Amino acid sequence: MSAYGPLGIAAFALVCGGAFVFLRLTSEVVEGETRAFDEAILRALRQAGDLSAPIGPGWLTHVVTDITSLGGTTVLTFVTIVTVGYLVLASRRATGMFVLFSVLGGWLLSTLLKLGIARPRPDIVPHLVDVHDLSFPSGHAMLSAVTYLTLGLLLSRVQSSRATRLYVIAVALVLTLMVGLSRIYLGVHYPTDVLGGWCAGATWATICWMIARRYLPRPEERTGS
């Protein structure tokens, strides 16, 4: 662990904590212990007299629908391809390939978790968008965390300015949070689905960052070689 330094040790603790929370949450979900909490949140986001109508002004649903598309497969694939292309053109081929395989690995993990847990979608309130797959963990929440956090953490390594690094990571966090919250508002996921997706995705992204920090050279190291 001395090779990673204090920041790496903190990241290792985050990985252990994220994995523990995800496993504990999964156990509670499978046993049905979270249903009362999930139902209360979903009902609170709908009009008391009409569960098909979400709270807030009419335009908010359109905004949230646009936000949730940022966690869709099409957008995330496009973002990943563009980022990998940029890194390759910037002579950071190793980082680009690592980003690609990190994102693909996270997507595979998300699929396996969904199939293994096999939680049905919520039927408490009408869905505001069409969905057809399983519920836990939220694919949008997990894949957003996997993609945006992995890209943010790895892209921050090739930035020379500390302010730029922090900005990239902050944008990745905000996008991940917004996409996950949008799934709850639209009624297509239980809150625990989203929390599980965030935990699993953030844990995977942190693992990828730790590997990259250990084995991929930083820009200044490459310049000096």
Short mmCIF file of N, CA and C in Angstrom, two decimals, residues 65-215:
data_model
loop_
_atom_site.label_atom_id
_atom_site.label_comp_id
_atom_site.label_asym_id
_atom_site.label_seq_id
_atom_site.Cartn_x
_atom_site.Cartn_y
_atom_site.Cartn_z
N THR A 65 -36.61 14.01 -18.21
CA THR A 65 -36.50 13.02 -19.28
C THR A 65 -35.25 13.26 -20.12
N ASP A 66 -34.94 14.53 -20.38
CA ASP A 66 -33.70 14.84 -21.12
C ASP A 66 -32.47 14.45 -20.30
N ILE A 67 -32.53 14.71 -19.01
CA ILE A 67 -31.39 14.37 -18.15
C ILE A 67 -31.17 12.87 -18.10
N THR A 68 -32.25 12.10 -18.00
CA THR A 68 -32.10 10.65 -17.89
C THR A 68 -31.49 10.05 -19.14
N SER A 69 -31.67 10.72 -20.28
CA SER A 69 -31.07 10.21 -21.53
C SER A 69 -29.55 10.29 -21.50
N LEU A 70 -29.00 11.12 -20.63
CA LEU A 70 -27.54 11.22 -20.50
C LEU A 70 -26.95 9.93 -19.92
N GLY A 71 -27.80 9.10 -19.32
CA GLY A 71 -27.33 7.82 -18.78
C GLY A 71 -27.72 6.65 -19.65
N GLY A 72 -28.26 6.94 -20.85
CA GLY A 72 -28.65 5.88 -21.76
C GLY A 72 -27.45 5.30 -22.50
N THR A 73 -27.64 4.11 -23.05
CA THR A 73 -26.55 3.41 -23.73
C THR A 73 -25.99 4.21 -24.90
N THR A 74 -26.88 4.85 -25.67
CA THR A 74 -26.43 5.59 -26.85
C THR A 74 -25.50 6.74 -26.48
N VAL A 75 -25.94 7.55 -25.51
CA VAL A 75 -25.14 8.70 -25.11
C VAL A 75 -23.83 8.26 -24.47
N LEU A 76 -23.88 7.28 -23.58
CA LEU A 76 -22.67 6.83 -22.90
C LEU A 76 -21.68 6.21 -23.89
N THR A 77 -22.19 5.48 -24.87
CA THR A 77 -21.31 4.91 -25.89
C THR A 77 -20.63 6.02 -26.69
N PHE A 78 -21.42 7.02 -27.06
CA PHE A 78 -20.87 8.14 -27.83
C PHE A 78 -19.80 8.88 -27.04
N VAL A 79 -20.08 9.15 -25.76
CA VAL A 79 -19.12 9.85 -24.91
C VAL A 79 -17.83 9.06 -24.77
N THR A 80 -17.96 7.75 -24.60
CA THR A 80 -16.78 6.90 -24.44
C THR A 80 -15.94 6.90 -25.71
N ILE A 81 -16.59 6.74 -26.85
CA ILE A 81 -15.86 6.70 -28.13
C ILE A 81 -15.13 8.01 -28.38
N VAL A 82 -15.83 9.13 -28.13
CA VAL A 82 -15.21 10.44 -28.33
C VAL A 82 -14.01 10.62 -27.41
N THR A 83 -14.14 10.21 -26.15
CA THR A 83 -13.05 10.36 -25.19
C THR A 83 -11.85 9.50 -25.57
N VAL A 84 -12.11 8.25 -25.93
CA VAL A 84 -11.02 7.36 -26.34
C VAL A 84 -10.33 7.90 -27.58
N GLY A 85 -11.12 8.40 -28.54
CA GLY A 85 -10.53 9.00 -29.75
C GLY A 85 -9.64 10.18 -29.43
N TYR A 86 -10.09 11.02 -28.50
CA TYR A 86 -9.28 12.17 -28.09
C TYR A 86 -7.96 11.73 -27.48
N LEU A 87 -8.01 10.73 -26.60
CA LEU A 87 -6.79 10.26 -25.94
C LEU A 87 -5.82 9.63 -26.93
N VAL A 88 -6.34 8.91 -27.89
CA VAL A 88 -5.47 8.30 -28.90
C VAL A 88 -4.80 9.39 -29.75
N LEU A 89 -5.58 10.38 -30.17
CA LEU A 89 -5.02 11.47 -30.98
C LEU A 89 -4.04 12.32 -30.17
N ALA A 90 -4.22 12.35 -28.85
CA ALA A 90 -3.33 13.12 -27.98
C ALA A 90 -2.12 12.30 -27.55
N SER A 91 -1.89 11.18 -28.25
CA SER A 91 -0.75 10.31 -27.97
C SER A 91 -0.81 9.69 -26.58
N ARG A 92 -2.03 9.47 -26.10
CA ARG A 92 -2.23 8.78 -24.83
C ARG A 92 -2.95 7.46 -25.10
N ARG A 93 -2.38 6.66 -26.01
CA ARG A 93 -3.03 5.44 -26.47
C ARG A 93 -3.29 4.46 -25.32
N ALA A 94 -2.32 4.29 -24.43
CA ALA A 94 -2.48 3.36 -23.32
C ALA A 94 -3.65 3.77 -22.43
N THR A 95 -3.74 5.07 -22.13
CA THR A 95 -4.84 5.56 -21.32
C THR A 95 -6.17 5.36 -22.04
N GLY A 96 -6.18 5.63 -23.34
CA GLY A 96 -7.39 5.46 -24.13
C GLY A 96 -7.89 4.03 -24.11
N MET A 97 -7.00 3.07 -24.30
CA MET A 97 -7.39 1.67 -24.28
C MET A 97 -7.84 1.23 -22.89
N PHE A 98 -7.18 1.78 -21.87
CA PHE A 98 -7.58 1.45 -20.50
C PHE A 98 -8.97 1.98 -20.20
N VAL A 99 -9.28 3.20 -20.67
CA VAL A 99 -10.61 3.76 -20.51
C VAL A 99 -11.65 2.87 -21.17
N LEU A 100 -11.37 2.45 -22.39
CA LEU A 100 -12.31 1.62 -23.14
C LEU A 100 -12.62 0.32 -22.41
N PHE A 101 -11.59 -0.39 -21.98
CA PHE A 101 -11.80 -1.67 -21.32
C PHE A 101 -12.39 -1.49 -19.92
N SER A 102 -12.08 -0.37 -19.27
CA SER A 102 -12.67 -0.10 -17.95
C SER A 102 -14.18 0.09 -18.06
N VAL A 103 -14.60 0.87 -19.05
CA VAL A 103 -16.03 1.11 -19.25
C VAL A 103 -16.74 -0.17 -19.68
N LEU A 104 -16.17 -0.90 -20.61
CA LEU A 104 -16.78 -2.15 -21.06
C LEU A 104 -16.89 -3.15 -19.91
N GLY A 105 -15.87 -3.22 -19.07
CA GLY A 105 -15.91 -4.12 -17.93
C GLY A 105 -17.00 -3.74 -16.95
N GLY A 106 -17.18 -2.45 -16.73
CA GLY A 106 -18.24 -1.99 -15.84
C GLY A 106 -19.62 -2.30 -16.39
N TRP A 107 -19.78 -2.16 -17.69
CA TRP A 107 -21.07 -2.46 -18.31
C TRP A 107 -21.38 -3.96 -18.19
N LEU A 108 -20.37 -4.79 -18.37
CA LEU A 108 -20.57 -6.23 -18.23
C LEU A 108 -20.96 -6.57 -16.80
N LEU A 109 -20.29 -5.95 -15.83
CA LEU A 109 -20.61 -6.18 -14.43
C LEU A 109 -22.05 -5.78 -14.12
N SER A 110 -22.50 -4.66 -14.66
CA SER A 110 -23.87 -4.20 -14.44
C SER A 110 -24.88 -5.22 -14.96
N THR A 111 -24.62 -5.76 -16.14
CA THR A 111 -25.53 -6.75 -16.72
C THR A 111 -25.59 -8.01 -15.86
N LEU A 112 -24.43 -8.46 -15.40
CA LEU A 112 -24.39 -9.68 -14.58
C LEU A 112 -25.11 -9.48 -13.25
N LEU A 113 -24.95 -8.30 -12.65
CA LEU A 113 -25.63 -8.03 -11.38
C LEU A 113 -27.14 -8.00 -11.56
N LYS A 114 -27.60 -7.37 -12.62
CA LYS A 114 -29.04 -7.32 -12.88
C LYS A 114 -29.62 -8.72 -13.04
N LEU A 115 -28.94 -9.54 -13.83
CA LEU A 115 -29.43 -10.89 -14.08
C LEU A 115 -29.37 -11.74 -12.81
N GLY A 116 -28.33 -11.54 -12.02
CA GLY A 116 -28.18 -12.34 -10.81
C GLY A 116 -29.20 -12.01 -9.74
N ILE A 117 -29.53 -10.72 -9.58
CA ILE A 117 -30.47 -10.30 -8.54
C ILE A 117 -31.91 -10.36 -9.03
N ALA A 118 -32.13 -10.00 -10.29
CA ALA A 118 -33.43 -10.17 -10.96
C ALA A 118 -34.58 -9.51 -10.20
N ARG A 119 -34.43 -8.28 -9.80
CA ARG A 119 -35.52 -7.56 -9.13
C ARG A 119 -36.44 -6.93 -10.17
N PRO A 120 -37.74 -7.15 -10.09
CA PRO A 120 -38.67 -6.53 -11.06
C PRO A 120 -38.72 -5.02 -10.90
N ARG A 121 -39.15 -4.35 -11.95
CA ARG A 121 -39.33 -2.90 -11.89
C ARG A 121 -40.45 -2.54 -10.91
N PRO A 122 -40.40 -1.33 -10.35
CA PRO A 122 -41.47 -0.90 -9.43
C PRO A 122 -42.80 -0.76 -10.16
N ASP A 123 -43.86 -1.17 -9.47
CA ASP A 123 -45.21 -1.03 -10.02
C ASP A 123 -46.08 -0.17 -9.11
N ILE A 124 -45.44 0.62 -8.28
CA ILE A 124 -46.16 1.45 -7.31
C ILE A 124 -46.79 2.66 -7.98
N VAL A 125 -46.04 3.29 -8.90
CA VAL A 125 -46.54 4.45 -9.63
C VAL A 125 -46.35 4.19 -11.12
N PRO A 126 -47.16 4.83 -11.98
CA PRO A 126 -46.98 4.67 -13.42
C PRO A 126 -45.62 5.20 -13.87
N HIS A 127 -44.99 4.49 -14.79
CA HIS A 127 -43.70 4.94 -15.32
C HIS A 127 -43.91 6.08 -16.31
N LEU A 128 -43.01 7.05 -16.26
CA LEU A 128 -43.11 8.19 -17.17
C LEU A 128 -42.30 7.99 -18.44
N VAL A 129 -41.50 6.92 -18.49
CA VAL A 129 -40.79 6.52 -19.71
C VAL A 129 -40.87 5.00 -19.82
N ASP A 130 -40.70 4.50 -21.03
CA ASP A 130 -40.77 3.05 -21.24
C ASP A 130 -39.51 2.36 -20.75
N VAL A 131 -39.66 1.26 -20.04
CA VAL A 131 -38.54 0.43 -19.58
C VAL A 131 -38.93 -1.03 -19.76
N HIS A 132 -37.92 -1.88 -19.96
CA HIS A 132 -38.22 -3.27 -20.26
C HIS A 132 -37.30 -4.27 -19.54
N ASP A 133 -36.25 -3.80 -18.87
CA ASP A 133 -35.32 -4.75 -18.25
C ASP A 133 -35.54 -4.81 -16.75
N LEU A 134 -34.59 -5.42 -16.04
CA LEU A 134 -34.70 -5.60 -14.60
C LEU A 134 -34.32 -4.32 -13.84
N SER A 135 -34.47 -4.35 -12.52
CA SER A 135 -34.45 -3.10 -11.77
C SER A 135 -33.19 -2.85 -10.93
N PHE A 136 -32.64 -3.90 -10.28
CA PHE A 136 -31.53 -3.67 -9.34
C PHE A 136 -30.24 -4.33 -9.83
N PRO A 137 -29.16 -3.57 -9.83
CA PRO A 137 -29.06 -2.13 -9.58
C PRO A 137 -29.50 -1.33 -10.80
N SER A 138 -29.82 -0.08 -10.61
CA SER A 138 -30.22 0.77 -11.73
C SER A 138 -29.11 0.82 -12.77
N GLY A 139 -29.44 0.42 -14.00
CA GLY A 139 -28.44 0.44 -15.06
C GLY A 139 -27.99 1.85 -15.37
N HIS A 140 -28.95 2.79 -15.43
CA HIS A 140 -28.59 4.18 -15.71
C HIS A 140 -27.66 4.74 -14.63
N ALA A 141 -28.00 4.48 -13.36
CA ALA A 141 -27.18 4.99 -12.26
C ALA A 141 -25.80 4.35 -12.27
N MET A 142 -25.74 3.04 -12.44
CA MET A 142 -24.45 2.36 -12.39
C MET A 142 -23.61 2.67 -13.61
N LEU A 143 -24.22 2.63 -14.81
CA LEU A 143 -23.44 2.89 -16.02
C LEU A 143 -22.99 4.34 -16.10
N SER A 144 -23.79 5.26 -15.56
CA SER A 144 -23.36 6.65 -15.50
C SER A 144 -22.15 6.79 -14.58
N ALA A 145 -22.22 6.12 -13.42
CA ALA A 145 -21.09 6.16 -12.50
C ALA A 145 -19.87 5.51 -13.12
N VAL A 146 -20.06 4.34 -13.73
CA VAL A 146 -18.95 3.64 -14.38
C VAL A 146 -18.32 4.51 -15.46
N THR A 147 -19.16 5.06 -16.33
CA THR A 147 -18.64 5.82 -17.47
C THR A 147 -18.12 7.19 -17.07
N TYR A 148 -18.97 8.01 -16.45
CA TYR A 148 -18.58 9.38 -16.16
C TYR A 148 -17.49 9.46 -15.09
N LEU A 149 -17.62 8.65 -14.02
CA LEU A 149 -16.60 8.71 -12.98
C LEU A 149 -15.27 8.11 -13.46
N THR A 150 -15.34 7.01 -14.22
CA THR A 150 -14.10 6.45 -14.77
C THR A 150 -13.43 7.44 -15.69
N LEU A 151 -14.21 8.04 -16.60
CA LEU A 151 -13.65 9.03 -17.52
C LEU A 151 -13.12 10.24 -16.74
N GLY A 152 -13.90 10.70 -15.76
CA GLY A 152 -13.47 11.87 -15.00
C GLY A 152 -12.18 11.62 -14.24
N LEU A 153 -12.10 10.48 -13.55
CA LEU A 153 -10.90 10.18 -12.77
C LEU A 153 -9.68 9.97 -13.65
N LEU A 154 -9.86 9.27 -14.78
CA LEU A 154 -8.72 9.00 -15.65
C LEU A 154 -8.32 10.23 -16.46
N LEU A 155 -9.31 11.00 -16.91
CA LEU A 155 -8.97 12.23 -17.64
C LEU A 155 -8.30 13.25 -16.73
N SER A 156 -8.64 13.24 -15.44
CA SER A 156 -8.02 14.18 -14.52
C SER A 156 -6.52 13.93 -14.41
N ARG A 157 -6.09 12.70 -14.71
CA ARG A 157 -4.67 12.37 -14.61
C ARG A 157 -3.85 13.00 -15.73
N VAL A 158 -4.51 13.34 -16.84
CA VAL A 158 -3.77 13.91 -17.97
C VAL A 158 -3.91 15.43 -18.01
N GLN A 159 -4.47 16.02 -16.94
CA GLN A 159 -4.59 17.48 -16.86
C GLN A 159 -3.46 18.02 -15.99
N SER A 160 -2.85 19.08 -16.46
CA SER A 160 -1.72 19.65 -15.72
C SER A 160 -2.17 20.60 -14.61
N SER A 161 -3.36 21.18 -14.75
CA SER A 161 -3.85 22.14 -13.77
C SER A 161 -4.71 21.44 -12.71
N ARG A 162 -4.48 21.76 -11.46
CA ARG A 162 -5.29 21.18 -10.39
C ARG A 162 -6.74 21.60 -10.50
N ALA A 163 -6.97 22.87 -10.86
CA ALA A 163 -8.34 23.36 -11.01
C ALA A 163 -9.07 22.59 -12.10
N THR A 164 -8.37 22.30 -13.19
CA THR A 164 -8.99 21.53 -14.28
C THR A 164 -9.30 20.12 -13.84
N ARG A 165 -8.42 19.51 -13.08
CA ARG A 165 -8.66 18.15 -12.58
C ARG A 165 -9.90 18.11 -11.69
N LEU A 166 -10.00 19.07 -10.78
CA LEU A 166 -11.15 19.12 -9.89
C LEU A 166 -12.44 19.37 -10.66
N TYR A 167 -12.35 20.22 -11.68
CA TYR A 167 -13.53 20.52 -12.49
C TYR A 167 -14.03 19.28 -13.22
N VAL A 168 -13.12 18.52 -13.81
CA VAL A 168 -13.50 17.32 -14.54
C VAL A 168 -14.18 16.31 -13.61
N ILE A 169 -13.61 16.11 -12.43
CA ILE A 169 -14.20 15.17 -11.47
C ILE A 169 -15.55 15.66 -10.98
N ALA A 170 -15.68 16.98 -10.74
CA ALA A 170 -16.95 17.54 -10.27
C ALA A 170 -18.05 17.36 -11.31
N VAL A 171 -17.73 17.58 -12.56
CA VAL A 171 -18.72 17.40 -13.64
C VAL A 171 -19.17 15.95 -13.69
N ALA A 172 -18.22 15.02 -13.56
CA ALA A 172 -18.55 13.60 -13.58
C ALA A 172 -19.49 13.24 -12.43
N LEU A 173 -19.22 13.78 -11.25
CA LEU A 173 -20.07 13.50 -10.08
C LEU A 173 -21.47 14.06 -10.27
N VAL A 174 -21.57 15.28 -10.75
CA VAL A 174 -22.88 15.92 -10.94
C VAL A 174 -23.71 15.15 -11.97
N LEU A 175 -23.10 14.77 -13.08
CA LEU A 175 -23.81 14.00 -14.10
C LEU A 175 -24.32 12.68 -13.54
N THR A 176 -23.47 12.01 -12.78
CA THR A 176 -23.86 10.72 -12.20
C THR A 176 -25.03 10.87 -11.24
N LEU A 177 -24.99 11.88 -10.39
CA LEU A 177 -26.07 12.11 -9.43
C LEU A 177 -27.37 12.50 -10.13
N MET A 178 -27.28 13.37 -11.12
CA MET A 178 -28.48 13.83 -11.82
C MET A 178 -29.18 12.68 -12.55
N VAL A 179 -28.41 11.83 -13.21
CA VAL A 179 -29.01 10.71 -13.94
C VAL A 179 -29.71 9.77 -12.97
N GLY A 180 -29.06 9.44 -11.86
CA GLY A 180 -29.66 8.53 -10.90
C GLY A 180 -30.95 9.09 -10.31
N LEU A 181 -30.94 10.36 -9.92
CA LEU A 181 -32.14 10.97 -9.34
C LEU A 181 -33.27 11.04 -10.36
N SER A 182 -32.94 11.21 -11.62
CA SER A 182 -33.97 11.28 -12.66
C SER A 182 -34.73 9.97 -12.76
N ARG A 183 -34.06 8.84 -12.53
CA ARG A 183 -34.73 7.53 -12.62
C ARG A 183 -35.77 7.36 -11.52
N ILE A 184 -35.48 7.91 -10.34
CA ILE A 184 -36.45 7.84 -9.25
C ILE A 184 -37.65 8.73 -9.56
N TYR A 185 -37.39 9.94 -10.02
CA TYR A 185 -38.47 10.88 -10.33
C TYR A 185 -39.40 10.32 -11.39
N LEU A 186 -38.85 9.63 -12.36
CA LEU A 186 -39.67 9.08 -13.46
C LEU A 186 -40.41 7.81 -13.03
N GLY A 187 -40.12 7.29 -11.85
CA GLY A 187 -40.83 6.15 -11.32
C GLY A 187 -40.41 4.82 -11.88
N VAL A 188 -39.27 4.77 -12.56
CA VAL A 188 -38.84 3.52 -13.20
C VAL A 188 -37.85 2.74 -12.35
N HIS A 189 -37.43 3.33 -11.23
CA HIS A 189 -36.52 2.64 -10.33
C HIS A 189 -36.87 2.97 -8.88
N TYR A 190 -36.68 1.99 -8.02
CA TYR A 190 -36.74 2.24 -6.59
C TYR A 190 -35.51 3.07 -6.19
N PRO A 191 -35.62 3.89 -5.14
CA PRO A 191 -34.44 4.61 -4.66
C PRO A 191 -33.26 3.69 -4.34
N THR A 192 -33.54 2.50 -3.79
CA THR A 192 -32.46 1.57 -3.47
C THR A 192 -31.80 1.01 -4.73
N ASP A 193 -32.54 0.96 -5.84
CA ASP A 193 -31.93 0.57 -7.11
C ASP A 193 -30.83 1.56 -7.50
N VAL A 194 -31.17 2.84 -7.36
CA VAL A 194 -30.23 3.90 -7.73
C VAL A 194 -29.04 3.92 -6.78
N LEU A 195 -29.32 3.78 -5.48
CA LEU A 195 -28.23 3.76 -4.50
C LEU A 195 -27.29 2.60 -4.77
N GLY A 196 -27.86 1.44 -5.08
CA GLY A 196 -27.03 0.29 -5.42
C GLY A 196 -26.20 0.52 -6.67
N GLY A 197 -26.80 1.17 -7.67
CA GLY A 197 -26.06 1.48 -8.89
C GLY A 197 -24.92 2.43 -8.65
N TRP A 198 -25.18 3.45 -7.82
CA TRP A 198 -24.11 4.39 -7.48
C TRP A 198 -22.97 3.69 -6.75
N CYS A 199 -23.29 2.86 -5.79
CA CYS A 199 -22.26 2.16 -5.00
C CYS A 199 -21.41 1.27 -5.90
N ALA A 200 -22.07 0.46 -6.71
CA ALA A 200 -21.34 -0.46 -7.57
C ALA A 200 -20.52 0.29 -8.62
N GLY A 201 -21.12 1.31 -9.23
CA GLY A 201 -20.41 2.06 -10.27
C GLY A 201 -19.23 2.85 -9.73
N ALA A 202 -19.43 3.51 -8.58
CA ALA A 202 -18.34 4.29 -7.98
C ALA A 202 -17.21 3.38 -7.51
N THR A 203 -17.57 2.21 -6.99
CA THR A 203 -16.54 1.26 -6.56
C THR A 203 -15.72 0.80 -7.73
N TRP A 204 -16.38 0.47 -8.83
CA TRP A 204 -15.66 0.04 -10.04
C TRP A 204 -14.76 1.16 -10.58
N ALA A 205 -15.29 2.37 -10.63
CA ALA A 205 -14.50 3.50 -11.13
C ALA A 205 -13.27 3.75 -10.27
N THR A 206 -13.43 3.61 -8.95
CA THR A 206 -12.30 3.81 -8.04
C THR A 206 -11.24 2.73 -8.23
N ILE A 207 -11.67 1.49 -8.43
CA ILE A 207 -10.73 0.40 -8.70
C ILE A 207 -9.93 0.70 -9.96
N CYS A 208 -10.63 1.14 -11.01
CA CYS A 208 -9.95 1.47 -12.27
C CYS A 208 -8.95 2.60 -12.07
N TRP A 209 -9.33 3.60 -11.27
CA TRP A 209 -8.42 4.71 -11.01
C TRP A 209 -7.18 4.24 -10.28
N MET A 210 -7.35 3.34 -9.30
CA MET A 210 -6.21 2.82 -8.56
C MET A 210 -5.26 2.06 -9.47
N ILE A 211 -5.82 1.26 -10.37
CA ILE A 211 -4.97 0.52 -11.31
C ILE A 211 -4.23 1.48 -12.23
N ALA A 212 -4.95 2.48 -12.74
CA ALA A 212 -4.32 3.45 -13.64
C ALA A 212 -3.23 4.25 -12.92
N ARG A 213 -3.50 4.61 -11.69
CA ARG A 213 -2.52 5.39 -10.92
C ARG A 213 -1.25 4.60 -10.67
N ARG A 214 -1.40 3.29 -10.57
CA ARG A 214 -0.24 2.45 -10.30
C ARG A 214 0.56 2.11 -11.55
N TYR A 215 -0.15 1.90 -12.68
CA TYR A 215 0.53 1.34 -13.85
C TYR A 215 0.58 2.24 -15.08
#
